[in-house]
XYZ file of C-alpha atoms in Angstrom:
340
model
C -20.770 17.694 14.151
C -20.451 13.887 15.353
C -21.170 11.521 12.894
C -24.658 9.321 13.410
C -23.864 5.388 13.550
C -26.899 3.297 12.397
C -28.356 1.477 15.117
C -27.261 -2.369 16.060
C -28.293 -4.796 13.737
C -30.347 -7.719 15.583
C -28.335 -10.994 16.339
C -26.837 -12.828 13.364
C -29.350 -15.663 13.915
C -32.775 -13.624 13.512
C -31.255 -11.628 10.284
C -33.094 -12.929 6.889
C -32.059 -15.107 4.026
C -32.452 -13.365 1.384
C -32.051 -15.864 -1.373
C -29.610 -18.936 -1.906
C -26.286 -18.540 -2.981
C -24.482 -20.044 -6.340
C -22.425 -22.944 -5.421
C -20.468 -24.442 -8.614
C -20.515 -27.703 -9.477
C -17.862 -30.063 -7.080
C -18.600 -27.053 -4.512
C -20.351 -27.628 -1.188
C -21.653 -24.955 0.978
C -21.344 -25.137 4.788
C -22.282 -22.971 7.927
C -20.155 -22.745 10.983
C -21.302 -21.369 14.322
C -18.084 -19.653 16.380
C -18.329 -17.221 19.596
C -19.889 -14.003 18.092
C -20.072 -15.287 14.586
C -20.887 -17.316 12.017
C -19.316 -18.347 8.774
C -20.247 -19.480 5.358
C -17.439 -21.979 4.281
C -17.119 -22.821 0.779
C -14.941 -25.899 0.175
C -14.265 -28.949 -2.199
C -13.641 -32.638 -1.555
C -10.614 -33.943 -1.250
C -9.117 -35.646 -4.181
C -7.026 -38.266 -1.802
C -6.778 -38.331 1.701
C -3.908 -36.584 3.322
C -4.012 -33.541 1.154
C -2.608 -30.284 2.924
C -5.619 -28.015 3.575
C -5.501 -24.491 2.330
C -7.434 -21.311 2.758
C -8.694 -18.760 1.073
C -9.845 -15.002 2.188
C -11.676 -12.762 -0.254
C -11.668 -8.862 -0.690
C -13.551 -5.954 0.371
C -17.136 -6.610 -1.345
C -16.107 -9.899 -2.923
C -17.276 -13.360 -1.299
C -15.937 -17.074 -1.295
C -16.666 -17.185 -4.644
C -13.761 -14.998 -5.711
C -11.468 -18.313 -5.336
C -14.615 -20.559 -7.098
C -12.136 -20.228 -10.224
C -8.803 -21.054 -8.427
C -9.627 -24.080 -6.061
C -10.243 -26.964 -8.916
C -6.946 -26.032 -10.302
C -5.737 -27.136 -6.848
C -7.873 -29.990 -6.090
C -4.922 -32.235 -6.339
C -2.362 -30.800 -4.083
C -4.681 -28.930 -1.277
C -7.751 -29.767 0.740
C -9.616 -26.150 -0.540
C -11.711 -24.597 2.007
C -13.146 -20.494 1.306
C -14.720 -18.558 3.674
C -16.996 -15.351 3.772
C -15.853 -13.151 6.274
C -18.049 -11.875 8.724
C -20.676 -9.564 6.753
C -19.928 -10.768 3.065
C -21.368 -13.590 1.118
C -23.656 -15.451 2.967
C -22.308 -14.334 6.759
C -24.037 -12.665 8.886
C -22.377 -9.421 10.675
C -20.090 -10.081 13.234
C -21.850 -9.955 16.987
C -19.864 -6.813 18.161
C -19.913 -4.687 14.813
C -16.065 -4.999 14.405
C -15.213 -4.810 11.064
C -11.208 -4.167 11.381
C -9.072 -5.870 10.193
C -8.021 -7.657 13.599
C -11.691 -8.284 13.935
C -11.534 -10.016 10.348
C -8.211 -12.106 11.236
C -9.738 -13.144 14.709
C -12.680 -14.576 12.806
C -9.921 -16.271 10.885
C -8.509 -17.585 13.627
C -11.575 -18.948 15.478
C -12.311 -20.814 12.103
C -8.944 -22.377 12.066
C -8.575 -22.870 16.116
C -12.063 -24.708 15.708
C -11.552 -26.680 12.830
C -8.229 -27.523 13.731
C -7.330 -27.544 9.907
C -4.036 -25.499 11.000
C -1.669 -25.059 9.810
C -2.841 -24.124 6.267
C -2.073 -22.686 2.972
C -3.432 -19.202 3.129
C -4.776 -16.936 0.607
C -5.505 -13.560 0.770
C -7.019 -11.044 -1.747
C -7.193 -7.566 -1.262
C -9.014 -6.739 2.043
C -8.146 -10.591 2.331
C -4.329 -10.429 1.417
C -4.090 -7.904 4.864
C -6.322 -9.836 7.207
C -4.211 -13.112 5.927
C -1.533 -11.028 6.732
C -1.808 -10.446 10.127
C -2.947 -13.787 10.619
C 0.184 -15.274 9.498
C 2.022 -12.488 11.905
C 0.558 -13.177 15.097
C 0.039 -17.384 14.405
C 2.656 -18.445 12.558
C 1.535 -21.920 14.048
C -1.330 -21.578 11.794
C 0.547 -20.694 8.596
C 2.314 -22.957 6.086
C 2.132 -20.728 3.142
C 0.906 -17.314 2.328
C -0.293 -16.737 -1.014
C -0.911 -12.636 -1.006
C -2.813 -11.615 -4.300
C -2.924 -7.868 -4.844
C -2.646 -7.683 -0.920
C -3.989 -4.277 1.289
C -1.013 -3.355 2.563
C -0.227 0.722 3.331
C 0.639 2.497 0.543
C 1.666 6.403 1.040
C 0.751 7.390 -2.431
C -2.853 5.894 -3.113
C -3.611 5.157 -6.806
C -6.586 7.920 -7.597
C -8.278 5.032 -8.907
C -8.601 3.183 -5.483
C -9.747 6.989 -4.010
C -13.812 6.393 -4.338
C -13.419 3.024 -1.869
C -11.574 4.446 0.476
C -13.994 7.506 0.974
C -16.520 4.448 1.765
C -14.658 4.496 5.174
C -16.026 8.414 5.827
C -18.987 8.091 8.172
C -22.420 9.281 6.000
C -20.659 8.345 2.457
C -22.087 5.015 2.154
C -25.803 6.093 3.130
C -25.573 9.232 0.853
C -23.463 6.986 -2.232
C -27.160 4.455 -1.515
C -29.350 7.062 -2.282
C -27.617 8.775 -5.348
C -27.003 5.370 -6.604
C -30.576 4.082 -5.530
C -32.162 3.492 -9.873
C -28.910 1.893 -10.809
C -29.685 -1.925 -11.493
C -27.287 -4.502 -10.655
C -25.974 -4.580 -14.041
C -24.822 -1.178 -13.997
C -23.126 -1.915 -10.450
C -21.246 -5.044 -12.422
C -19.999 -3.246 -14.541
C -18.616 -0.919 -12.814
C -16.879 -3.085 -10.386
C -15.637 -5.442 -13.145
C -14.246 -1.924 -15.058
C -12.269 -1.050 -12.050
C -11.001 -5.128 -10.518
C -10.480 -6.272 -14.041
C -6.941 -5.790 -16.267
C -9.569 -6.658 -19.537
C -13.032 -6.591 -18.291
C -13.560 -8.739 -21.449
C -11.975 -11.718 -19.810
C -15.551 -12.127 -18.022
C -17.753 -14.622 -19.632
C -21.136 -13.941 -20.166
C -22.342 -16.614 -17.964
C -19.861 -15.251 -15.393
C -21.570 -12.315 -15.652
C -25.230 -12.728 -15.252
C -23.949 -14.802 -12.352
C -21.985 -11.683 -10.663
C -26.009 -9.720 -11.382
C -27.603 -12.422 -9.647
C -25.404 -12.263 -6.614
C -25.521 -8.203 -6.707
C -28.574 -8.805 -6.971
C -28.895 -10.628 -3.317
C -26.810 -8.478 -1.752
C -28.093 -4.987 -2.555
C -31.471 -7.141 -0.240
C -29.420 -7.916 2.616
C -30.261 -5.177 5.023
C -26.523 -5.004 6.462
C -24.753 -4.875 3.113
C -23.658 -1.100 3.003
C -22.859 -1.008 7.106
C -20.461 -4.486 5.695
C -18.813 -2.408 2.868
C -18.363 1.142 4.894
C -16.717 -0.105 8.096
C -14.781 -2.789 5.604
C -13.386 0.050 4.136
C -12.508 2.202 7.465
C -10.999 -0.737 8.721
C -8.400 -0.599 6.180
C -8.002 3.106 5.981
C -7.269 2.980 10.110
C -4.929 -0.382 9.617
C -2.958 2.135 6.930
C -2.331 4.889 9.255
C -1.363 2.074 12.355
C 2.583 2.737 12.766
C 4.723 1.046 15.546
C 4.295 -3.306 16.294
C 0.459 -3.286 14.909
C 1.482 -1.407 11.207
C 1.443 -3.956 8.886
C 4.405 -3.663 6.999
C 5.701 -4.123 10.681
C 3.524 -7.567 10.435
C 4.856 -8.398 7.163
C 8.771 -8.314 8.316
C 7.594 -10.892 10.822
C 6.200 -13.300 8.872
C 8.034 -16.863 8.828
C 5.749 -18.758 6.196
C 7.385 -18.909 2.899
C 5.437 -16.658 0.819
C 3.955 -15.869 -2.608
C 3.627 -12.233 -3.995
C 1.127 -11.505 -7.241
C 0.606 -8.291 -8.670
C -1.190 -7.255 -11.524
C 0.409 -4.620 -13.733
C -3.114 -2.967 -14.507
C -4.852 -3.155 -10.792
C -6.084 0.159 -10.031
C -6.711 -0.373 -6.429
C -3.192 -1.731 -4.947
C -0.279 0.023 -6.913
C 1.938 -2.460 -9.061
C 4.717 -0.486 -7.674
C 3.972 -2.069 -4.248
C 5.128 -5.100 -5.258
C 9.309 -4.369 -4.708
C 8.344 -3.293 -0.945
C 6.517 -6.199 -0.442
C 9.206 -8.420 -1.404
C 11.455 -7.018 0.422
C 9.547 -6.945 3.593
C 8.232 -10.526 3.204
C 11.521 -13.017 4.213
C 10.602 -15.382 2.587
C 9.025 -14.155 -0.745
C 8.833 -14.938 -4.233
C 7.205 -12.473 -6.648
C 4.691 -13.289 -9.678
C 3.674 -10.028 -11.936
C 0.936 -10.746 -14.378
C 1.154 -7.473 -16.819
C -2.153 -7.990 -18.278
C -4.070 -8.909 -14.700
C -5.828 -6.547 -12.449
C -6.812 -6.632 -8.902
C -8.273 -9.752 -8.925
C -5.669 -12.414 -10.776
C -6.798 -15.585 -9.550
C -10.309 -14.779 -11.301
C -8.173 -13.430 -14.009
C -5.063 -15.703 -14.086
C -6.171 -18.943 -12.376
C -3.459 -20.814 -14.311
C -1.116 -18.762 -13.654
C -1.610 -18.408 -9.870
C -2.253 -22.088 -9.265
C 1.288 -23.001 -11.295
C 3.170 -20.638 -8.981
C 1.627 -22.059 -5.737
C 2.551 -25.068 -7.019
C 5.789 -24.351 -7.607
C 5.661 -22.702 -3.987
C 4.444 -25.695 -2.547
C 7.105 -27.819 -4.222
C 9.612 -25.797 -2.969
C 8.461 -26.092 0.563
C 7.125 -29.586 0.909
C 8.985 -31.725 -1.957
C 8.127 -31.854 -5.398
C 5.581 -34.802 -5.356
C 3.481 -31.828 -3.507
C 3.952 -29.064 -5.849
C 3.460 -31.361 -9.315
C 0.776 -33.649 -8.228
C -2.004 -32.128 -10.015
C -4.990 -34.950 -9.731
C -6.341 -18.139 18.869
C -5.940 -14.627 19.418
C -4.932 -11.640 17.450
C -3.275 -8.993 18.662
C -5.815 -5.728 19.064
C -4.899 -2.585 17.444
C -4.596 0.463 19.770
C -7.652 1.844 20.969
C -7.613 4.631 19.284
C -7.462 3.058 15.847
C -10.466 0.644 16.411
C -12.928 0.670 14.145
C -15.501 -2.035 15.705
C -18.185 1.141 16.141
């Protein structure tokens, strides 16, 4: 029986606000219009002119606020900038419905070919850690670094663990999961996605909690939030089982910047295992393991992750950088899209 797609969600620009997001304090919150989409940008002010911009992709579900604990450790040594990809956080859908992850790295790319920030210091997470990937693939001219934290890169054996998100991608599991799921409060949902992103869920603070509620909170309002989440999710499951130029292992051998690996040895999403094949297929990689962290280390670990970029960054650009502490994307073929 074919699967039912819900019908098109109106333009980007008549879709409600739902309520306003959290912005920390040094944080400012920005819009920017590109062809098709638009983008929520997160960023900080400069600590001294000149500063190297950087930035930073979030995961399947998460938002710009997933780096909100990283980027003042950096203030110093990179002009931060954060975006919500198409769908997530404060950004409306995407025009054309194309949640892939070449339709996540093109919106990557129009951000950077429109700013003209390139080339930066990119971060990826997750969902984020892939779409940076093939970014840094197919425009190395945009690329100075990679930073790749618990990236989605194919794995053959999937941890059972990481099973429940990828059956997100199966059409009529996300509307079916929203109606079992419909008297859970947005506590409940915390918790559960702290339990399985978090090496020690008790690393959370309780004001970094209620603040995780209040954005569940907005989300679970925003009438696109599942459609987001399930073709998210497919787009990754399809990008897995792409072999041949478009795979992205294929993408990682190809990538020039120098590049920084973390892994956390209790993420239950992206197997610590993955971590020797990714520095072997990465050129020019270096490889941080954080025992303790999950899948989310720079929440978890932001010292630890902003001393290794460092380091990275004095490798690659001197060590006053590093110790200083004050476009088009290639489509996938046809019959791996995922934009419907």
């Amino acid at each position: 029986m074919p699967s039912i797609e819900p019908p098109p969600l109106p333009p980007a620009n008549v879709l409600p606000k739902v309520a306003a997001v959290k912005v920390a304090d040094g944080e400012r919150l920005g819009s920017v219009r590109l062809p098709g989409i638009t983008l929520t940008v997160r960023s900080r002010p400069p600590m001294r002119e000149g500063l190297p911009p950087a930035l930073y992709v979030h995961g399947l579900g998460g938002s710009s606020q997933n780096w909100s604990a990283l980027m003042p450790l950096l203030d110093g040594v990179v002009e931060s900038e954060a975006l919500d990809l198409p769908g997530f956080g404060d950004s409306p859908p995407p025009d054309d419905g194309d949640y892939s992850i070449t339709g996540h790295a093109r919106a990557v790319v129009r951000h950077l070919d429109g700013s003209g920030r390139g080339p930066v210091h990119l971060f990826g997470n997750s969902l984020g850690g892939a779409v940076a990937t093939r970014v840094a693939a197919a425009r190395p001219d945009l690329v100075r670094t990679l930073t790749l934290v618990s990236p989605a890169l194919p794995e053959i054996r999937v941890q059972r663990s990481a099973v429940p998100t990828g059956l997100l991608a199966v059409p009529g599991v996300a509307s079916l999961f929203t109606r079992i799921s419909r008297d859970w409060t947005a506590e409940q949902r915390v918790r559960g996605v702290t339990a399985l992103c978090y090496g020690d869920p008790g690393r959370v603070s309780p004001e970094g909690f209620r603040n995780a509620v209040e954005e569940m909170e907005r989300r679970l309002r925003l009438p696109y939030f599942w459609d987001a989440m399930a073709r998210s999710a497919r787009g990754i499951v399809n990008a897995y089982t792409v072999g041949g130029q478009h795979g992205l292992w294929r993408q990682a051998e190809r990538v020039l910047a120098p590049t920084l690996l973390v892994y956390g040895g209790r993420d239950r999403l992206v197997g610590y295992r993955m971590a020797a094949r990714a520095t072997r297929a990465f050129r020019d990689s270096r490889l941080l393991t954080l025992p303790d962290a999950g899948h989310v280390a720079m929440m978890e670990y932001p010292d630890a992750v902003a001393t290794a970029f460092r380091e990275l960054l004095a490798d690659t650009e001197g060590p006053a950088a590093g110790e200083r502490t004050d476009g088009i994307v290639e489509d996938e073929p046809a019959q791996q899209s995922t934009g419907g």
